Amino acid sequence: MKFKLSKGMIVLAVLVLFFSYMAVKNIRKGKAVDAKVLNSVTLVSDGKVHPENEGKLVLVSGKLNFGEGIRFDELDSPIKSFKVVRKVSDFISYEKDGKKHYDFKERKEAKSNEAKSLDSLYSVEKTVSTKVGDFYLDEKGMSLAPAGKLYNGQESVCGLKWVGLEYGNPAHKDENQVGDVALSYKCFDAEKYDSLSVLAMQSGSSFKPYPISAKEEFYKVFEGSISSLDELKAALATDEKKDKRGRFAGVILILVVGVILIADRRRVNAAKEKENN
């Protein structure tokens, strides 16, 4: 059988080559930026605001101070963190392509009737003023601080109980029903990490993104304390590895989806040819 190179395969090959090239280019660019950062950074391991560092790229490592934490009306006590993301989702049914489907839909605002306390809840991110040493964490730094720890410090919330990864209806744990609600809280793990390391430009007693070039700015937040150039180099290398894996995973995904689409198109064309014959 003679192999025929289709237009779809040519387009797919071009896309894969292009995105592979861009991935390698961006990885090399990232390494160059990291090298520049390591040559320019001023270490501030005591968390103090030193006036002579104003406008400089600094790595500030300091203890976290955010008061009692974040309160939600539905919880008995505050969550001991400076950043919490509450997610609320409703299990619904909907019509698509003439068929009935079921899935969770995130609730962006409170229900209009608010018949139950649960109806007033919706997805929201809450933060509180936070200090890293003597520095205030700015909005950018707050957005970069990871909120990956699931909170389950309360047995039940508004009638929902903890079912593994969220609060829900334990009776429907294996099979959700329309009307079920899923509720979760993700927060920065302040119990595990009582300090942060912020790599950015010192601006007064806070931070700003550091300009690497006319078009690019630099700002990173690391969990825990980083007090030496070797530790910073290792942390940057870890981030670079994650970025590398992510970029090439994207290339592989494009390749897989492209192959599936081409194979599906060939099956359709083959079926049409069979019908015509």
PDB file of C-alpha atoms in Angstrom:
ATOM      1  CA  MET A   1       0.000   0.000   0.000  1.00  0.00           C
ATOM      2  CA  LYS A   2       1.394   3.375  -1.013  1.00  0.00           C
ATOM      3  CA  PHE A   3       1.638   5.873   1.827  1.00  0.00           C
ATOM      4  CA  LYS A   4      -0.045   9.184   1.067  1.00  0.00           C
ATOM      5  CA  LEU A   5       0.924  12.326   2.952  1.00  0.00           C
ATOM      6  CA  SER A   6      -2.290  14.263   3.560  1.00  0.00           C
ATOM      7  CA  LYS A   7      -2.654  18.008   4.033  1.00  0.00           C
ATOM      8  CA  GLY A   8      -3.706  17.389   7.627  1.00  0.00           C
ATOM      9  CA  MET A   9      -0.500  15.485   8.376  1.00  0.00           C
ATOM     10  CA  ILE A  10       1.596  18.260   6.823  1.00  0.00           C
ATOM     11  CA  VAL A  11      -0.177  20.920   8.907  1.00  0.00           C
ATOM     12  CA  LEU A  12       0.223  18.792  12.043  1.00  0.00           C
ATOM     13  CA  ALA A  13       3.948  18.307  11.401  1.00  0.00           C
ATOM     14  CA  VAL A  14       4.414  22.047  10.893  1.00  0.00           C
ATOM     15  CA  LEU A  15       2.550  22.839  14.130  1.00  0.00           C
ATOM     16  CA  VAL A  16       4.538  20.303  16.146  1.00  0.00           C
ATOM     17  CA  LEU A  17       7.844  21.603  14.756  1.00  0.00           C
ATOM     18  CA  PHE A  18       6.834  25.214  15.429  1.00  0.00           C
ATOM     19  CA  PHE A  19       5.722  24.645  19.006  1.00  0.00           C
ATOM     20  CA  SER A  20       8.758  22.446  19.702  1.00  0.00           C
ATOM     21  CA  TYR A  21      10.985  25.246  18.423  1.00  0.00           C
ATOM     22  CA  MET A  22       9.147  27.807  20.584  1.00  0.00           C
ATOM     23  CA  ALA A  23       9.404  25.525  23.631  1.00  0.00           C
ATOM     24  CA  VAL A  24      13.189  25.134  23.223  1.00  0.00           C
ATOM     25  CA  LYS A  25      13.563  28.871  22.555  1.00  0.00           C
ATOM     26  CA  ASN A  26      11.610  29.842  25.674  1.00  0.00           C
ATOM     27  CA  ILE A  27      13.504  27.325  27.821  1.00  0.00           C
ATOM     28  CA  ARG A  28      16.822  28.798  26.684  1.00  0.00           C
ATOM     29  CA  LYS A  29      15.472  32.295  27.308  1.00  0.00           C
ATOM     30  CA  GLY A  30      14.364  31.254  30.800  1.00  0.00           C
ATOM     31  CA  LYS A  31      17.829  29.926  31.611  1.00  0.00           C
ATOM     32  CA  ALA A  32      19.383  33.203  30.434  1.00  0.00           C
ATOM     33  CA  VAL A  33      16.983  35.187  32.643  1.00  0.00           C
ATOM     34  CA  ASP A  34      17.793  32.957  35.638  1.00  0.00           C
ATOM     35  CA  ALA A  35      21.509  33.560  35.101  1.00  0.00           C
ATOM     36  CA  LYS A  36      20.909  37.313  34.988  1.00  0.00           C
ATOM     37  CA  VAL A  37      18.836  37.140  38.157  1.00  0.00           C
ATOM     38  CA  LEU A  38      21.538  35.233  40.041  1.00  0.00           C
ATOM     39  CA  ASN A  39      24.091  37.869  39.025  1.00  0.00           C
ATOM     40  CA  SER A  40      21.857  40.801  40.033  1.00  0.00           C
ATOM     41  CA  VAL A  41      20.032  39.699  43.177  1.00  0.00           C
ATOM     42  CA  THR A  42      20.650  41.054  46.681  1.00  0.00           C
ATOM     43  CA  LEU A  43      19.933  38.599  49.485  1.00  0.00           C
ATOM     44  CA  VAL A  44      17.856  39.889  52.409  1.00  0.00           C
ATOM     45  CA  SER A  45      17.742  36.887  54.711  1.00  0.00           C
ATOM     46  CA  ASP A  46      16.789  38.943  57.795  1.00  0.00           C
ATOM     47  CA  GLY A  47      13.510  40.143  56.228  1.00  0.00           C
ATOM     48  CA  LYS A  48      14.389  43.768  57.015  1.00  0.00           C
ATOM     49  CA  VAL A  49      13.708  46.809  54.824  1.00  0.00           C
ATOM     50  CA  HIS A  50      17.102  48.246  53.915  1.00  0.00           C
ATOM     51  CA  PRO A  51      16.774  51.675  52.214  1.00  0.00           C
ATOM     52  CA  GLU A  52      19.923  51.097  50.132  1.00  0.00           C
ATOM     53  CA  ASN A  53      18.113  48.232  48.321  1.00  0.00           C
ATOM     54  CA  GLU A  54      15.321  50.472  46.990  1.00  0.00           C
ATOM     55  CA  GLY A  55      14.702  49.686  43.318  1.00  0.00           C
ATOM     56  CA  LYS A  56      17.009  46.650  43.397  1.00  0.00           C
ATOM     57  CA  LEU A  57      16.195  43.020  42.728  1.00  0.00           C
ATOM     58  CA  VAL A  58      16.020  41.439  46.184  1.00  0.00           C
ATOM     59  CA  LEU A  59      15.347  38.004  47.612  1.00  0.00           C
ATOM     60  CA  VAL A  60      13.521  38.614  50.874  1.00  0.00           C
ATOM     61  CA  SER A  61      13.072  35.672  53.224  1.00  0.00           C
ATOM     62  CA  GLY A  62      10.947  36.341  56.275  1.00  0.00           C
ATOM     63  CA  LYS A  63       8.400  34.966  58.717  1.00  0.00           C
ATOM     64  CA  LEU A  64       4.747  35.297  57.773  1.00  0.00           C
ATOM     65  CA  ASN A  65       2.444  37.511  59.802  1.00  0.00           C
ATOM     66  CA  PHE A  66      -1.238  37.661  58.811  1.00  0.00           C
ATOM     67  CA  GLY A  67      -3.095  37.847  62.111  1.00  0.00           C
ATOM     68  CA  GLU A  68      -5.775  35.289  62.943  1.00  0.00           C
ATOM     69  CA  GLY A  69      -6.329  34.204  59.342  1.00  0.00           C
ATOM     70  CA  ILE A  70      -9.414  34.326  57.110  1.00  0.00           C
ATOM     71  CA  ARG A  71     -12.997  34.093  58.314  1.00  0.00           C
ATOM     72  CA  PHE A  72     -15.997  32.720  56.434  1.00  0.00           C
ATOM     73  CA  ASP A  73     -19.483  33.149  57.912  1.00  0.00           C
ATOM     74  CA  GLU A  74     -20.269  29.445  57.473  1.00  0.00           C
ATOM     75  CA  LEU A  75     -17.180  28.282  59.406  1.00  0.00           C
ATOM     76  CA  ASP A  76     -16.891  28.184  63.184  1.00  0.00           C
ATOM     77  CA  SER A  77     -13.307  29.463  63.252  1.00  0.00           C
ATOM     78  CA  PRO A  78     -10.951  31.247  60.852  1.00  0.00           C
ATOM     79  CA  ILE A  79      -8.717  29.326  58.464  1.00  0.00           C
ATOM     80  CA  LYS A  80      -5.116  29.939  59.507  1.00  0.00           C
ATOM     81  CA  SER A  81      -3.833  31.210  56.185  1.00  0.00           C
ATOM     82  CA  PHE A  82      -3.516  34.520  54.320  1.00  0.00           C
ATOM     83  CA  LYS A  83      -5.081  33.215  51.112  1.00  0.00           C
ATOM     84  CA  VAL A  84      -8.112  30.938  50.747  1.00  0.00           C
ATOM     85  CA  VAL A  85     -10.072  29.984  47.630  1.00  0.00           C
ATOM     86  CA  ARG A  86     -13.623  28.785  48.321  1.00  0.00           C
ATOM     87  CA  LYS A  87     -15.196  26.844  45.448  1.00  0.00           C
ATOM     88  CA  VAL A  88     -18.891  26.012  45.266  1.00  0.00           C
ATOM     89  CA  SER A  89     -20.361  23.819  42.509  1.00  0.00           C
ATOM     90  CA  ASP A  90     -23.889  22.565  41.769  1.00  0.00           C
ATOM     91  CA  PHE A  91     -24.575  19.179  40.184  1.00  0.00           C
ATOM     92  CA  ILE A  92     -26.939  19.892  37.273  1.00  0.00           C
ATOM     93  CA  SER A  93     -28.448  18.281  34.194  1.00  0.00           C
ATOM     94  CA  TYR A  94     -28.408  19.875  30.741  1.00  0.00           C
ATOM     95  CA  GLU A  95     -29.258  19.077  27.135  1.00  0.00           C
ATOM     96  CA  LYS A  96     -26.562  18.859  24.466  1.00  0.00           C
ATOM     97  CA  ASP A  97     -26.698  17.285  20.999  1.00  0.00           C
ATOM     98  CA  GLY A  98     -30.130  15.897  21.817  1.00  0.00           C
ATOM     99  CA  LYS A  99     -28.848  14.044  24.866  1.00  0.00           C
ATOM    100  CA  LYS A 100     -29.070  14.637  28.585  1.00  0.00           C
ATOM    101  CA  HIS A 101     -25.801  15.232  30.400  1.00  0.00           C
ATOM    102  CA  TYR A 102     -24.842  15.635  34.058  1.00  0.00           C
ATOM    103  CA  ASP A 103     -21.963  17.585  35.526  1.00  0.00           C
ATOM    104  CA  PHE A 104     -20.892  20.051  38.197  1.00  0.00           C
ATOM    105  CA  LYS A 105     -21.178  23.755  37.378  1.00  0.00           C
ATOM    106  CA  GLU A 106     -19.292  26.289  39.460  1.00  0.00           C
ATOM    107  CA  ARG A 107     -21.517  28.769  41.302  1.00  0.00           C
ATOM    108  CA  LYS A 108     -20.251  32.314  40.705  1.00  0.00           C
ATOM    109  CA  GLU A 109     -22.871  34.139  42.756  1.00  0.00           C
ATOM    110  CA  ALA A 110     -25.369  33.424  45.521  1.00  0.00           C
ATOM    111  CA  LYS A 111     -28.700  31.845  44.601  1.00  0.00           C
ATOM    112  CA  SER A 112     -31.483  34.391  44.275  1.00  0.00           C
ATOM    113  CA  ASN A 113     -33.891  32.749  46.737  1.00  0.00           C
ATOM    114  CA  GLU A 114     -31.310  31.889  49.431  1.00  0.00           C
ATOM    115  CA  ALA A 115     -33.760  29.529  51.117  1.00  0.00           C
ATOM    116  CA  LYS A 116     -30.930  27.757  52.939  1.00  0.00           C
ATOM    117  CA  SER A 117     -27.621  28.972  54.340  1.00  0.00           C
ATOM    118  CA  LEU A 118     -25.875  26.929  51.658  1.00  0.00           C
ATOM    119  CA  ASP A 119     -27.652  28.951  48.942  1.00  0.00           C
ATOM    120  CA  SER A 120     -25.782  32.109  49.968  1.00  0.00           C
ATOM    121  CA  LEU A 121     -22.364  30.577  49.271  1.00  0.00           C
ATOM    122  CA  TYR A 122     -20.476  31.022  45.992  1.00  0.00           C
ATOM    123  CA  SER A 123     -16.911  30.732  44.700  1.00  0.00           C
ATOM    124  CA  VAL A 124     -14.611  33.446  45.977  1.00  0.00           C
ATOM    125  CA  GLU A 125     -10.965  34.107  46.801  1.00  0.00           C
ATOM    126  CA  LYS A 126     -10.192  35.838  50.091  1.00  0.00           C
ATOM    127  CA  THR A 127      -6.880  37.313  51.225  1.00  0.00           C
ATOM    128  CA  VAL A 128      -5.732  39.322  54.221  1.00  0.00           C
ATOM    129  CA  SER A 129      -2.913  41.819  54.635  1.00  0.00           C
ATOM    130  CA  THR A 130       0.293  39.822  55.032  1.00  0.00           C
ATOM    131  CA  LYS A 131       3.835  40.666  56.013  1.00  0.00           C
ATOM    132  CA  VAL A 132       6.953  38.757  54.968  1.00  0.00           C
ATOM    133  CA  GLY A 133       9.425  39.848  57.599  1.00  0.00           C
ATOM    134  CA  ASP A 134       9.035  43.643  57.595  1.00  0.00           C
ATOM    135  CA  PHE A 135       7.689  43.729  54.029  1.00  0.00           C
ATOM    136  CA  TYR A 136       4.035  43.823  52.985  1.00  0.00           C
ATOM    137  CA  LEU A 137       3.129  41.276  50.331  1.00  0.00           C
ATOM    138  CA  ASP A 138       1.653  43.166  47.381  1.00  0.00           C
ATOM    139  CA  GLU A 139      -1.179  42.067  45.082  1.00  0.00           C
ATOM    140  CA  LYS A 140       1.176  40.406  42.586  1.00  0.00           C
ATOM    141  CA  GLY A 141       2.940  38.439  45.291  1.00  0.00           C
ATOM    142  CA  MET A 142      -0.397  37.414  46.756  1.00  0.00           C
ATOM    143  CA  SER A 143      -1.521  36.071  43.379  1.00  0.00           C
ATOM    144  CA  LEU A 144       1.684  34.025  43.007  1.00  0.00           C
ATOM    145  CA  ALA A 145       1.481  32.448  46.468  1.00  0.00           C
ATOM    146  CA  PRO A 146       0.114  28.919  45.875  1.00  0.00           C
ATOM    147  CA  ALA A 147      -3.181  27.888  47.433  1.00  0.00           C
ATOM    148  CA  GLY A 148      -2.874  24.120  47.244  1.00  0.00           C
ATOM    149  CA  LYS A 149      -3.813  22.785  50.675  1.00  0.00           C
ATOM    150  CA  LEU A 150      -7.349  21.466  51.153  1.00  0.00           C
ATOM    151  CA  TYR A 151      -8.998  22.619  54.375  1.00  0.00           C
ATOM    152  CA  ASN A 152     -11.081  20.046  56.259  1.00  0.00           C
ATOM    153  CA  GLY A 153     -10.809  21.348  59.808  1.00  0.00           C
ATOM    154  CA  GLN A 154     -14.571  21.260  60.331  1.00  0.00           C
ATOM    155  CA  GLU A 155     -16.576  18.032  60.253  1.00  0.00           C
ATOM    156  CA  SER A 156     -19.570  19.523  58.413  1.00  0.00           C
ATOM    157  CA  VAL A 157     -20.394  22.853  56.744  1.00  0.00           C
ATOM    158  CA  CYS A 158     -24.003  23.935  56.081  1.00  0.00           C
ATOM    159  CA  GLY A 159     -25.157  20.319  56.225  1.00  0.00           C
ATOM    160  CA  LEU A 160     -22.402  19.050  53.926  1.00  0.00           C
ATOM    161  CA  LYS A 161     -19.824  16.592  55.232  1.00  0.00           C
ATOM    162  CA  TRP A 162     -16.223  15.941  54.269  1.00  0.00           C
ATOM    163  CA  VAL A 163     -16.162  13.178  51.628  1.00  0.00           C
ATOM    164  CA  GLY A 164     -12.484  13.013  50.727  1.00  0.00           C
ATOM    165  CA  LEU A 165     -11.553  16.049  48.626  1.00  0.00           C
ATOM    166  CA  GLU A 166     -14.481  18.343  49.403  1.00  0.00           C
ATOM    167  CA  TYR A 167     -17.634  18.807  51.453  1.00  0.00           C
ATOM    168  CA  GLY A 168     -20.645  17.099  49.876  1.00  0.00           C
ATOM    169  CA  ASN A 169     -23.514  14.680  50.390  1.00  0.00           C
ATOM    170  CA  PRO A 170     -21.988  11.469  51.841  1.00  0.00           C
ATOM    171  CA  ALA A 171     -25.058   9.482  50.800  1.00  0.00           C
ATOM    172  CA  HIS A 172     -24.260  10.284  47.141  1.00  0.00           C
ATOM    173  CA  LYS A 173     -20.484   9.832  47.382  1.00  0.00           C
ATOM    174  CA  ASP A 174     -20.323   7.242  44.586  1.00  0.00           C
ATOM    175  CA  GLU A 175     -23.017   8.745  42.345  1.00  0.00           C
ATOM    176  CA  ASN A 176     -24.014  12.405  42.489  1.00  0.00           C
ATOM    177  CA  GLN A 177     -27.630  13.483  42.055  1.00  0.00           C
ATOM    178  CA  VAL A 178     -29.053  16.690  40.604  1.00  0.00           C
ATOM    179  CA  GLY A 179     -29.175  19.295  43.342  1.00  0.00           C
ATOM    180  CA  ASP A 180     -26.033  18.074  45.119  1.00  0.00           C
ATOM    181  CA  VAL A 181     -23.499  20.738  46.084  1.00  0.00           C
ATOM    182  CA  ALA A 182     -19.715  20.400  46.285  1.00  0.00           C
ATOM    183  CA  LEU A 183     -17.870  22.806  48.586  1.00  0.00           C
ATOM    184  CA  SER A 184     -14.106  23.080  49.033  1.00  0.00           C
ATOM    185  CA  TYR A 185     -11.526  25.439  50.519  1.00  0.00           C
ATOM    186  CA  LYS A 186      -7.975  25.623  49.203  1.00  0.00           C
ATOM    187  CA  CYS A 187      -5.411  27.688  51.047  1.00  0.00           C
ATOM    188  CA  PHE A 188      -1.739  28.504  51.301  1.00  0.00           C
ATOM    189  CA  ASP A 189      -0.241  25.922  53.654  1.00  0.00           C
ATOM    190  CA  ALA A 190       0.871  28.261  56.450  1.00  0.00           C
ATOM    191  CA  GLU A 191       1.143  25.359  58.886  1.00  0.00           C
ATOM    192  CA  LYS A 192       3.832  23.714  56.769  1.00  0.00           C
ATOM    193  CA  TYR A 193       5.490  26.953  55.629  1.00  0.00           C
ATOM    194  CA  ASP A 194       5.722  29.689  58.256  1.00  0.00           C
ATOM    195  CA  SER A 195       7.898  31.824  55.977  1.00  0.00           C
ATOM    196  CA  LEU A 196       8.033  32.995  52.364  1.00  0.00           C
ATOM    197  CA  SER A 197      10.828  34.002  50.012  1.00  0.00           C
ATOM    198  CA  VAL A 198       9.969  36.785  47.575  1.00  0.00           C
ATOM    199  CA  LEU A 199      12.175  37.495  44.556  1.00  0.00           C
ATOM    200  CA  ALA A 200      11.190  40.888  43.179  1.00  0.00           C
ATOM    201  CA  MET A 201      12.091  44.585  43.196  1.00  0.00           C
ATOM    202  CA  GLN A 202      12.065  46.367  46.546  1.00  0.00           C
ATOM    203  CA  SER A 203       9.549  49.221  46.507  1.00  0.00           C
ATOM    204  CA  GLY A 204       9.372  50.980  49.854  1.00  0.00           C
ATOM    205  CA  SER A 205       8.262  48.342  52.337  1.00  0.00           C
ATOM    206  CA  SER A 206       6.689  46.191  49.617  1.00  0.00           C
ATOM    207  CA  PHE A 207       7.526  44.746  46.206  1.00  0.00           C
ATOM    208  CA  LYS A 208       7.081  45.326  42.474  1.00  0.00           C
ATOM    209  CA  PRO A 209       7.940  43.213  39.421  1.00  0.00           C
ATOM    210  CA  TYR A 210      11.610  43.688  38.487  1.00  0.00           C
ATOM    211  CA  PRO A 211      12.180  44.821  34.857  1.00  0.00           C
ATOM    212  CA  ILE A 212      14.456  42.314  33.122  1.00  0.00           C
ATOM    213  CA  SER A 213      14.112  44.094  29.779  1.00  0.00           C
ATOM    214  CA  ALA A 214      11.931  46.726  28.130  1.00  0.00           C
ATOM    215  CA  LYS A 215       9.183  44.112  27.605  1.00  0.00           C
ATOM    216  CA  GLU A 216       9.678  41.615  30.399  1.00  0.00           C
ATOM    217  CA  GLU A 217       9.313  41.701  34.181  1.00  0.00           C
ATOM    218  CA  PHE A 218      10.369  39.208  36.829  1.00  0.00           C
ATOM    219  CA  TYR A 219       8.637  38.200  40.072  1.00  0.00           C
ATOM    220  CA  LYS A 220       8.666  34.903  41.942  1.00  0.00           C
ATOM    221  CA  VAL A 221       7.389  33.618  45.268  1.00  0.00           C
ATOM    222  CA  PHE A 222       8.820  30.513  46.945  1.00  0.00           C
ATOM    223  CA  GLU A 223       7.407  28.560  49.873  1.00  0.00           C
ATOM    224  CA  GLY A 224       9.726  28.507  52.872  1.00  0.00           C
ATOM    225  CA  SER A 225      13.037  30.253  53.441  1.00  0.00           C
ATOM    226  CA  ILE A 226      15.781  30.650  50.812  1.00  0.00           C
ATOM    227  CA  SER A 227      18.885  32.234  52.307  1.00  0.00           C
ATOM    228  CA  SER A 228      21.724  31.550  49.854  1.00  0.00           C
ATOM    229  CA  LEU A 229      22.512  31.831  46.143  1.00  0.00           C
ATOM    230  CA  ASP A 230      22.900  28.051  45.913  1.00  0.00           C
ATOM    231  CA  GLU A 231      19.397  27.539  47.351  1.00  0.00           C
ATOM    232  CA  LEU A 232      18.005  30.153  44.965  1.00  0.00           C
ATOM    233  CA  LYS A 233      19.742  28.520  42.007  1.00  0.00           C
ATOM    234  CA  ALA A 234      18.205  25.174  42.946  1.00  0.00           C
ATOM    235  CA  ALA A 235      14.731  26.719  43.332  1.00  0.00           C
ATOM    236  CA  LEU A 236      14.959  28.437  39.943  1.00  0.00           C
ATOM    237  CA  ALA A 237      16.151  25.180  38.349  1.00  0.00           C
ATOM    238  CA  THR A 238      13.151  23.347  39.818  1.00  0.00           C
ATOM    239  CA  ASP A 239      10.785  25.950  38.328  1.00  0.00           C
ATOM    240  CA  GLU A 240      12.607  25.637  34.989  1.00  0.00           C
ATOM    241  CA  LYS A 241      12.123  21.852  34.979  1.00  0.00           C
ATOM    242  CA  LYS A 242       8.405  22.250  35.664  1.00  0.00           C
ATOM    243  CA  ASP A 243       8.138  24.783  32.836  1.00  0.00           C
ATOM    244  CA  LYS A 244      10.044  22.477  30.493  1.00  0.00           C
ATOM    245  CA  ARG A 245       7.774  19.527  31.255  1.00  0.00           C
ATOM    246  CA  GLY A 246       4.705  21.708  30.786  1.00  0.00           C
ATOM    247  CA  ARG A 247       5.815  23.048  27.406  1.00  0.00           C
ATOM    248  CA  PHE A 248       6.675  19.655  25.957  1.00  0.00           C
ATOM    249  CA  ALA A 249       3.495  18.138  27.408  1.00  0.00           C
ATOM    250  CA  GLY A 250       1.637  20.780  25.403  1.00  0.00           C
ATOM    251  CA  VAL A 251       3.495  19.746  22.224  1.00  0.00           C
ATOM    252  CA  ILE A 252       2.647  16.071  22.836  1.00  0.00           C
ATOM    253  CA  LEU A 253      -1.001  16.981  23.437  1.00  0.00           C
ATOM    254  CA  ILE A 254      -1.128  18.828  20.090  1.00  0.00           C
ATOM    255  CA  LEU A 255       0.407  15.785  18.393  1.00  0.00           C
ATOM    256  CA  VAL A 256      -2.043  13.328  19.986  1.00  0.00           C
ATOM    257  CA  VAL A 257      -5.107  15.472  19.236  1.00  0.00           C
ATOM    258  CA  GLY A 258      -3.902  16.023  15.676  1.00  0.00           C
ATOM    259  CA  VAL A 259      -3.382  12.308  15.065  1.00  0.00           C
ATOM    260  CA  ILE A 260      -6.832  11.526  16.454  1.00  0.00           C
ATOM    261  CA  LEU A 261      -8.474  14.156  14.236  1.00  0.00           C
ATOM    262  CA  ILE A 262      -6.616  12.951  11.133  1.00  0.00           C
ATOM    263  CA  ALA A 263      -7.491   9.308  11.870  1.00  0.00           C
ATOM    264  CA  ASP A 264     -11.134  10.263  12.419  1.00  0.00           C
ATOM    265  CA  ARG A 265     -11.200  12.209   9.145  1.00  0.00           C
ATOM    266  CA  ARG A 266      -9.746   9.219   7.300  1.00  0.00           C
ATOM    267  CA  ARG A 267     -12.400   6.917   8.759  1.00  0.00           C
ATOM    268  CA  VAL A 268     -15.144   9.324   7.655  1.00  0.00           C
ATOM    269  CA  ASN A 269     -13.682   9.593   4.142  1.00  0.00           C
ATOM    270  CA  ALA A 270     -13.254   5.830   3.892  1.00  0.00           C
ATOM    271  CA  ALA A 271     -16.879   5.298   4.942  1.00  0.00           C
ATOM    272  CA  LYS A 272     -18.068   7.812   2.327  1.00  0.00           C
ATOM    273  CA  GLU A 273     -16.016   6.125  -0.413  1.00  0.00           C
ATOM    274  CA  LYS A 274     -17.457   2.767   0.608  1.00  0.00           C
ATOM    275  CA  GLU A 275     -21.002   4.137   0.378  1.00  0.00           C
ATOM    276  CA  ASN A 276     -20.352   5.643  -3.036  1.00  0.00           C
ATOM    277  CA  ASN A 277     -18.945   2.382  -4.346  1.00  0.00           C
TER     278      ASN A 277
END
